[in-house]
Amino acid sequence: MVRRSDRPLNEPALPAAPAGPAGRVRRLVTWLMEQPLPVPPERLRRGPFREGAFGPRSTRLTSQLGLLLGVAFGVCFVTGLLSHLIQHPPGWFWWPSRPVWLYRATQGVHVATGLASIPLLGAKLWSVYPRLFTWPPARTLLQAAERGGVAALVAGALFQLTSGVFNIARWYTPMPFFFTTGHYWVAWLTVGALLVHVSVQLPVVRDALGTRSEKRRTRLLDSPHPVRVGAEAGEADPGRRHVLLGAGIAAGLITVTTVGQTVRPLSRIAVLAPRRPTIGPQGLPVNKTALGAGVRESASDPAYTLTVTGPAGPVRLDLAALNALPQYTVVLPIACVEGWSASGTWTGVRLRDLVEMVGADPGRAHVLVESLQAGGHYGSSTVEPPLTADSFTLIALRLRGEVLHLDHGYPARLIAPNRPGVLQTKWVGRLTVREA
Ligand SMILES: Nc1nc2c(c(=O)[nH]1)N[C@H]1C(S)=C(S)[C@@H](COP(=O)(O)O)O[C@H]1N2
Ligand SMILES: [Mo]
């Protein structure tokens, strides 16, 4: 066994194995993983692989950027996972209906942390890319595995940030896969690789950020891997502060010029945001137009009726009948998964009243809300308890006191509290109520 202190600290160490058969397997794996790999012939050591091909990079910079990125990615992952769970709720998952702006906040944070990560990741990759050309490429199987993990992490992170930006820019052409599925699964891969990377690099980061003893640092400097740490790194690489400052300023600028898409007071300076919360018919942005959804004719047909089916049989309501029912007004945001959001004043019929009309209990009813739209990913959604019984959940007929604009879902759309925009179905033609 190689003693811990003989090992460069950015190489992983396998923990000591216990006695017994499991221990024997572990010892075998350890032995295997630590076998030296053949060193490639020296004549292959060309170009960037040459000794001193790159200027100095400080481990302190890499660690500081890593810490910032770790926090940003962590927050981004948790808020993204939440958004996924709300849209595809497993049995154990529960999401409240109050505060009505909670999803607006979590998804705003998801997109903002993702965007802020772009310059941070750029700076971090700049600070480590010379290591891509380490010679020999890997000394042991274990080191090769660790480097493979870092490659997966970099690829995953780049994929997540790029696909996220493509999605909010609505640039679907370069994505031959369904964005939501790809973005979700690669998130798990990236976070898994990130956890491995963090656990392997933690001792290096601790040393570089100066939370360990001088003695330990000196030992690090003596290690066969030329890592620079602490104050020495600052001297050896005076550009560190500039890189860090530059990345910080870029992240700040990106944030300030995009969060206005959801933080209303900053909407005027949201020059980089794909959406402004105030621009659109009736003062609200539109994601899918009636033309785009192919519902222009069916939605403006004077013979329109809303069909409600449930335990007590189907009911058909034309616009006059819907308008004759008790009307309620709520102020609720549309909070798009793309990170923009805007509040609207909606007036219409409570979903619970329609559920009761077909003989179901709103406290237990699940309602399938179907659009007049044929096909497309967001042509329908399901309202589950407690939202079904919530007095804020409306089949809205009006926005700002005016009849709904065709692009906002005329003649009737769903609007419910604390719910992603994709589930706020427009141009509703049918409600199917069933009690669980
Ligand atoms: N039928 C239907 N409803 C839909 C969509 C859609 O594509 N089809 N898009 C959804 C999305 S992604 C959002 S963000 C909101 C936007 O509502 P708005 O256009 O009124 O702002 O509508 C939702 N309702
Ligand atoms: Mo959306």
XYZ file of C-alpha atoms and ligand atoms in Angstrom:
461
model
C 0.000 0.000 0.000
C 1.129 3.486 -0.799
C 1.144 5.641 2.294
C -1.376 8.478 2.211
C 1.264 11.165 2.487
C 3.200 9.829 -0.514
C 0.288 10.426 -2.764
C -0.362 13.701 -4.573
C -3.422 15.091 -2.869
C -5.476 15.464 -5.990
C -5.414 11.738 -6.466
C -8.079 9.725 -4.725
C -7.173 7.250 -1.967
C -9.053 4.044 -1.334
C -10.027 3.537 2.307
C -8.416 0.680 4.283
C -10.245 -2.600 3.802
C -11.740 -4.575 6.717
C -10.981 -8.263 7.370
C -13.111 -11.115 5.927
C -14.152 -12.006 2.365
C -15.483 -8.499 1.651
C -12.172 -7.117 2.794
C -10.292 -9.486 0.496
C -12.311 -8.267 -2.510
C -11.693 -4.672 -1.468
C -7.952 -5.324 -1.115
C -7.904 -6.927 -4.552
C -9.696 -3.949 -6.101
C -7.355 -1.562 -4.296
C -4.327 -3.471 -5.528
C -5.697 -3.499 -9.072
C -6.586 0.177 -9.074
C -3.136 1.137 -7.822
C -1.167 -0.903 -10.342
C 0.963 1.474 -12.385
C -0.218 1.943 -15.942
C 2.382 1.861 -18.748
C 3.816 5.286 -19.534
C 3.308 6.188 -23.225
C 6.545 6.590 -25.247
C 8.209 9.944 -24.771
C 8.044 10.804 -28.487
C 4.255 11.166 -28.096
C 4.830 13.944 -25.601
C 4.331 16.831 -27.967
C 2.618 20.201 -28.172
C 0.609 20.931 -25.039
C 1.999 17.799 -23.366
C 5.488 19.338 -23.258
C 6.915 20.339 -19.923
C 6.084 23.983 -19.205
C 3.690 24.327 -22.141
C 1.414 26.487 -20.011
C 1.829 29.453 -17.730
C 1.139 29.013 -14.036
C -2.377 28.444 -12.727
C -3.115 28.760 -9.065
C -4.845 26.028 -7.142
C -6.288 28.753 -4.955
C -8.132 30.277 -7.937
C -9.385 26.863 -9.033
C -10.594 26.173 -5.492
C -12.345 29.501 -5.103
C -14.097 29.130 -8.457
C -14.917 25.531 -7.592
C -16.539 26.598 -4.361
C -18.663 29.254 -6.094
C -19.632 26.823 -8.855
C -20.408 24.074 -6.350
C -22.873 26.347 -4.569
C -24.436 27.594 -7.835
C -24.764 24.059 -9.239
C -26.167 22.757 -5.949
C -28.878 25.424 -5.845
C -29.578 24.966 -9.549
C -29.906 21.193 -9.124
C -32.266 21.361 -6.141
C -34.558 23.973 -7.724
C -34.524 22.078 -11.028
C -35.359 18.795 -9.330
C -38.215 20.553 -7.563
C -39.570 21.821 -10.871
C -39.359 18.299 -12.289
C -41.187 16.817 -9.280
C -43.976 19.402 -9.519
C -44.481 18.542 -13.183
C -44.235 14.771 -12.703
C -45.324 14.256 -9.091
C -44.536 10.821 -7.623
C -46.916 9.491 -4.962
C -44.866 10.726 -1.996
C -44.470 14.257 -3.326
C -46.517 17.120 -1.933
C -46.384 20.676 -3.173
C -48.305 23.448 -1.360
C -50.616 25.937 -3.047
C -49.320 28.823 -0.889
C -47.462 31.091 -1.121
C -48.734 31.590 -4.659
C -45.329 32.939 -5.788
C -43.165 30.085 -4.471
C -42.620 28.378 -7.833
C -42.021 31.757 -9.405
C -39.170 32.236 -6.915
C -37.652 28.732 -7.119
C -37.699 28.645 -10.913
C -36.389 32.220 -11.108
C -33.481 31.093 -8.916
C -32.963 27.965 -11.049
C -32.528 29.934 -14.257
C -30.561 32.759 -12.581
C -28.020 30.394 -10.960
C -27.650 28.515 -14.241
C -26.947 31.730 -16.149
C -24.526 33.026 -13.507
C -22.640 29.714 -13.704
C -21.653 30.305 -17.322
C -18.767 32.759 -16.686
C -17.789 30.892 -13.511
C -17.499 27.619 -15.423
C -15.580 29.381 -18.196
C -13.032 30.750 -15.704
C -12.787 27.425 -13.910
C -12.113 25.525 -17.119
C -9.480 28.099 -18.055
C -7.816 27.557 -14.689
C -7.612 23.769 -15.042
C -7.386 22.963 -18.737
C -3.562 22.593 -18.753
C -4.168 19.489 -16.630
C -5.832 17.956 -19.639
C -2.269 17.474 -20.878
C -0.765 15.898 -17.761
C 2.096 13.500 -18.558
C 1.721 10.571 -18.255
C -2.061 10.891 -18.815
C -2.740 8.505 -15.919
C -0.375 6.708 -13.598
C -2.862 4.205 -12.166
C -6.285 2.815 -13.037
C -7.686 4.751 -10.109
C -6.313 7.987 -11.463
C -7.645 7.137 -14.927
C -11.087 6.541 -13.397
C -10.942 9.821 -11.555
C -9.953 11.694 -14.705
C -12.810 9.986 -16.578
C -15.147 11.245 -13.853
C -13.886 14.800 -14.309
C -14.443 14.482 -18.071
C -18.042 13.389 -17.406
C -18.501 16.323 -15.031
C -17.209 18.858 -17.552
C -19.285 17.374 -20.381
C -22.403 17.257 -18.181
C -21.957 20.827 -16.944
C -21.445 22.154 -20.474
C -24.465 20.216 -21.709
C -26.695 21.528 -18.913
C -25.739 25.169 -19.371
C -25.925 25.032 -23.156
C -29.243 23.187 -23.349
C -30.686 25.493 -20.666
C -29.716 28.587 -22.648
C -31.039 27.063 -25.896
C -34.322 26.331 -24.160
C -34.888 29.801 -22.714
C -33.878 31.274 -26.068
C -36.361 28.863 -27.700
C -33.700 27.596 -29.996
C -34.847 24.003 -30.278
C -33.228 23.162 -33.609
C -29.813 22.172 -32.171
C -31.506 19.866 -29.666
C -32.489 16.615 -31.388
C -33.871 15.315 -28.062
C -36.784 16.470 -25.909
C -35.190 19.174 -23.773
C -36.908 18.303 -20.484
C -35.866 14.642 -20.587
C -32.274 15.344 -21.624
C -31.817 18.170 -19.123
C -33.248 16.044 -16.300
C -31.132 12.917 -16.796
C -27.899 14.743 -17.505
C -28.510 16.700 -14.268
C -28.257 13.449 -12.296
C -25.136 12.403 -14.157
C -23.532 15.790 -13.556
C -24.400 15.884 -9.873
C -23.102 12.338 -9.368
C -19.804 13.262 -11.035
C -19.721 16.497 -9.033
C -20.086 14.652 -5.725
C -17.235 12.285 -6.601
C -15.094 15.215 -7.744
C -15.784 17.223 -4.575
C -14.965 14.305 -2.297
C -11.704 13.609 -4.132
C -10.635 17.267 -4.264
C -11.738 18.350 -0.795
C -8.264 17.998 0.795
C -6.711 20.040 -2.030
C -9.375 22.745 -1.695
C -8.923 22.887 2.079
C -5.209 23.325 1.671
C -5.502 25.869 -1.096
C -7.979 27.943 0.879
C -5.632 27.928 3.830
C -7.626 26.058 6.433
C -4.832 23.609 7.172
C -1.490 23.810 8.866
C 1.656 25.198 7.262
C 3.318 21.798 7.550
C 0.661 20.181 5.445
C 0.993 22.856 2.792
C 4.703 22.413 2.566
C 4.214 18.723 2.071
C 1.813 19.505 -0.753
C 4.403 21.659 -2.450
C 6.862 18.779 -2.233
C 4.447 16.381 -3.882
C 5.325 15.117 -7.385
C 2.345 17.044 -8.742
C 3.257 20.717 -9.093
C 0.319 22.299 -7.322
C 0.700 25.795 -5.988
C -1.119 26.674 -2.839
C -1.884 29.457 -0.403
C 0.062 32.686 -0.427
C 2.753 31.219 -2.665
C 0.144 30.694 -5.347
C -0.907 34.328 -5.089
C 2.655 35.422 -5.792
C 3.280 32.894 -8.517
C 0.091 33.795 -10.284
C -0.684 37.480 -9.839
C -3.479 37.195 -12.429
C -5.596 35.165 -10.009
C -7.421 38.130 -8.556
C -8.133 39.521 -12.002
C -9.586 36.264 -13.289
C -11.717 35.908 -10.173
C -12.874 39.507 -10.334
C -13.609 39.253 -14.066
C -15.657 36.082 -13.636
C -17.506 37.655 -10.692
C -18.311 40.820 -12.622
C -19.484 38.827 -15.645
C -21.736 36.671 -13.431
C -23.115 39.804 -11.756
C -23.784 41.542 -15.071
C -25.542 38.510 -16.524
C -27.710 38.276 -13.421
C -28.621 41.964 -13.334
C -29.498 42.041 -17.035
C -31.677 38.909 -16.912
C -33.437 38.612 -13.535
C -35.718 41.466 -14.574
C -37.629 38.786 -16.469
C -39.050 37.740 -13.129
C -38.081 40.521 -10.664
C -40.411 43.289 -11.767
C -38.443 46.363 -10.522
C -35.482 45.263 -12.693
C -37.565 44.584 -15.808
C -36.373 47.771 -17.543
C -32.738 46.685 -17.496
C -33.437 43.066 -18.462
C -31.705 43.614 -21.807
C -30.303 40.082 -22.011
C -33.529 38.370 -20.907
C -35.392 36.528 -23.656
C -38.672 37.825 -22.116
C -39.877 41.019 -20.505
C -42.711 40.447 -18.056
C -44.720 43.430 -19.281
C -44.498 42.954 -23.039
C -47.385 41.119 -24.679
C -51.130 41.357 -25.161
C -52.949 42.559 -22.011
C -49.565 43.308 -20.445
C -48.415 39.657 -20.248
C -45.921 37.689 -22.336
C -47.166 34.839 -24.516
C -45.336 31.568 -24.886
C -47.479 29.697 -27.347
C -49.748 31.741 -29.598
C -53.152 30.510 -30.765
C -51.708 30.354 -34.266
C -48.736 28.295 -33.058
C -51.016 25.907 -31.223
C -53.302 25.611 -34.247
C -56.416 26.640 -32.319
C -57.287 29.977 -33.928
C -60.455 28.649 -35.502
C -61.665 26.262 -32.813
C -61.017 28.809 -30.038
C -62.887 31.634 -31.756
C -65.791 29.434 -32.868
C -69.058 31.001 -31.535
C -70.392 27.449 -31.004
C -67.664 26.818 -28.376
C -68.695 24.814 -25.324
C -66.759 23.598 -22.298
C -67.511 19.941 -21.664
C -67.270 18.810 -18.022
C -67.539 15.083 -17.348
C -67.748 13.525 -13.900
C -69.631 11.004 -11.739
C -72.970 12.803 -12.337
C -72.644 12.823 -16.122
C -71.420 15.351 -18.624
C -72.358 19.015 -18.634
C -71.848 21.318 -21.596
C -71.444 25.015 -20.912
C -71.335 27.653 -23.595
C -69.796 31.077 -22.928
C -73.106 32.567 -21.786
C -73.557 29.725 -19.287
C -69.970 30.107 -18.003
C -70.457 33.861 -17.589
C -73.716 33.302 -15.721
C -71.925 31.275 -13.010
C -70.511 33.085 -9.928
C -67.326 34.926 -11.009
C -64.189 35.275 -8.882
C -61.114 37.457 -9.316
C -57.587 36.457 -8.254
C -54.130 37.962 -8.726
C -51.799 35.117 -9.748
C -48.521 34.887 -11.637
C -47.744 32.952 -14.766
C -44.380 31.452 -13.841
C -42.785 29.866 -16.872
C -40.199 27.112 -16.468
C -37.995 29.280 -18.662
C -37.495 31.646 -15.746
C -39.759 34.528 -16.705
C -42.849 35.341 -14.705
C -45.554 37.977 -14.561
C -48.583 38.639 -12.419
C -52.071 38.928 -13.843
C -55.532 39.740 -12.525
C -57.728 36.870 -13.623
C -61.519 36.561 -13.443
C -63.563 33.430 -14.044
C -65.302 30.387 -12.634
C -63.848 28.415 -9.716
C -62.756 24.929 -10.716
C -64.300 23.583 -7.497
C -67.744 24.858 -8.532
C -67.477 23.002 -11.856
C -66.304 19.862 -10.038
C -69.320 20.020 -7.714
C -71.596 20.577 -10.693
C -70.755 17.070 -11.972
C -71.242 15.492 -8.550
C -67.644 15.155 -7.322
C -65.993 16.216 -4.081
C -63.393 18.963 -4.819
C -61.370 17.785 -1.830
C -60.696 14.452 -3.524
C -61.127 15.124 -7.219
C -58.448 14.939 -9.909
C -59.262 16.963 -12.995
C -57.803 16.383 -16.428
C -57.795 19.740 -18.204
C -57.667 19.386 -21.989
C -57.053 22.094 -24.509
C -58.655 22.451 -27.929
C -55.070 22.064 -29.138
C -54.408 18.757 -30.899
C -51.008 17.315 -29.990
C -48.067 19.220 -28.531
C -46.536 18.637 -25.129
C -48.604 21.119 -23.167
C -52.091 20.561 -24.547
C -53.339 19.154 -21.245
C -52.581 19.061 -17.524
C -53.996 17.537 -14.355
C -55.172 19.445 -11.292
C -54.832 17.398 -8.104
C -55.905 18.019 -4.513
C -55.377 20.389 -2.741
C -55.423 22.627 -5.845
C -58.785 21.257 -7.055
C -60.608 22.637 -4.005
C -58.557 25.829 -3.843
C -60.679 28.945 -4.354
C -57.808 30.515 -6.310
C -57.970 27.813 -8.989
C -60.032 29.254 -11.822
C -61.169 28.537 -15.310
C -60.419 32.133 -16.245
C -62.485 34.013 -18.806
C -60.958 37.458 -18.277
C -57.593 39.113 -17.743
C -57.382 42.657 -16.310
C -61.169 42.835 -16.578
C -61.074 42.285 -20.349
C -62.149 39.169 -22.216
C -59.068 36.931 -22.531
C -56.865 37.632 -25.524
C -56.863 34.733 -27.984
C -53.150 34.187 -27.237
C -53.788 34.021 -23.495
C -56.247 31.177 -23.945
C -59.605 32.608 -25.061
C -62.301 31.546 -24.460
C -61.204 29.834 -21.211
C -57.916 28.935 -19.560
C -56.755 27.347 -16.359
C -54.996 29.507 -13.772
C -53.981 28.034 -10.415
C -51.725 29.198 -7.561
C -48.058 28.167 -7.239
C -47.966 26.159 -10.439
C -45.517 26.073 -13.367
C -46.654 27.936 -16.480
C -46.601 24.758 -18.569
C -49.438 23.419 -16.428
C -51.631 26.527 -16.849
C -53.495 25.078 -19.831
C -54.929 27.560 -22.334
C -57.947 27.205 -24.690
C -59.628 24.687 -22.377
C -62.282 22.583 -24.116
C -62.809 19.671 -21.736
C -62.597 18.879 -18.047
C -62.645 15.237 -16.923
C -63.283 14.849 -13.212
C -62.574 11.650 -11.316
C -62.454 10.929 -7.623
C -59.437 9.023 -6.409
N -52.858 24.587 -24.557
C -51.666 25.116 -24.181
N -51.602 25.768 -23.020
C -50.425 26.308 -22.598
C -49.247 26.177 -23.371
C -49.334 25.462 -24.588
O -48.350 25.293 -25.331
N -50.573 24.951 -24.963
N -48.063 26.744 -22.924
C -47.945 26.930 -21.493
C -46.784 27.684 -21.083
S -45.270 26.969 -21.365
C -46.878 28.876 -20.390
S -45.514 29.615 -19.722
C -48.178 29.551 -20.218
C -48.059 30.960 -20.700
O -49.288 31.619 -20.602
P -49.505 33.005 -21.341
O -49.151 32.801 -22.789
O -50.912 33.402 -21.130
O -48.561 33.985 -20.695
O -49.203 28.890 -20.916
C -49.205 27.492 -20.829
N -50.406 26.976 -21.419
Mo -43.788 28.055 -20.022
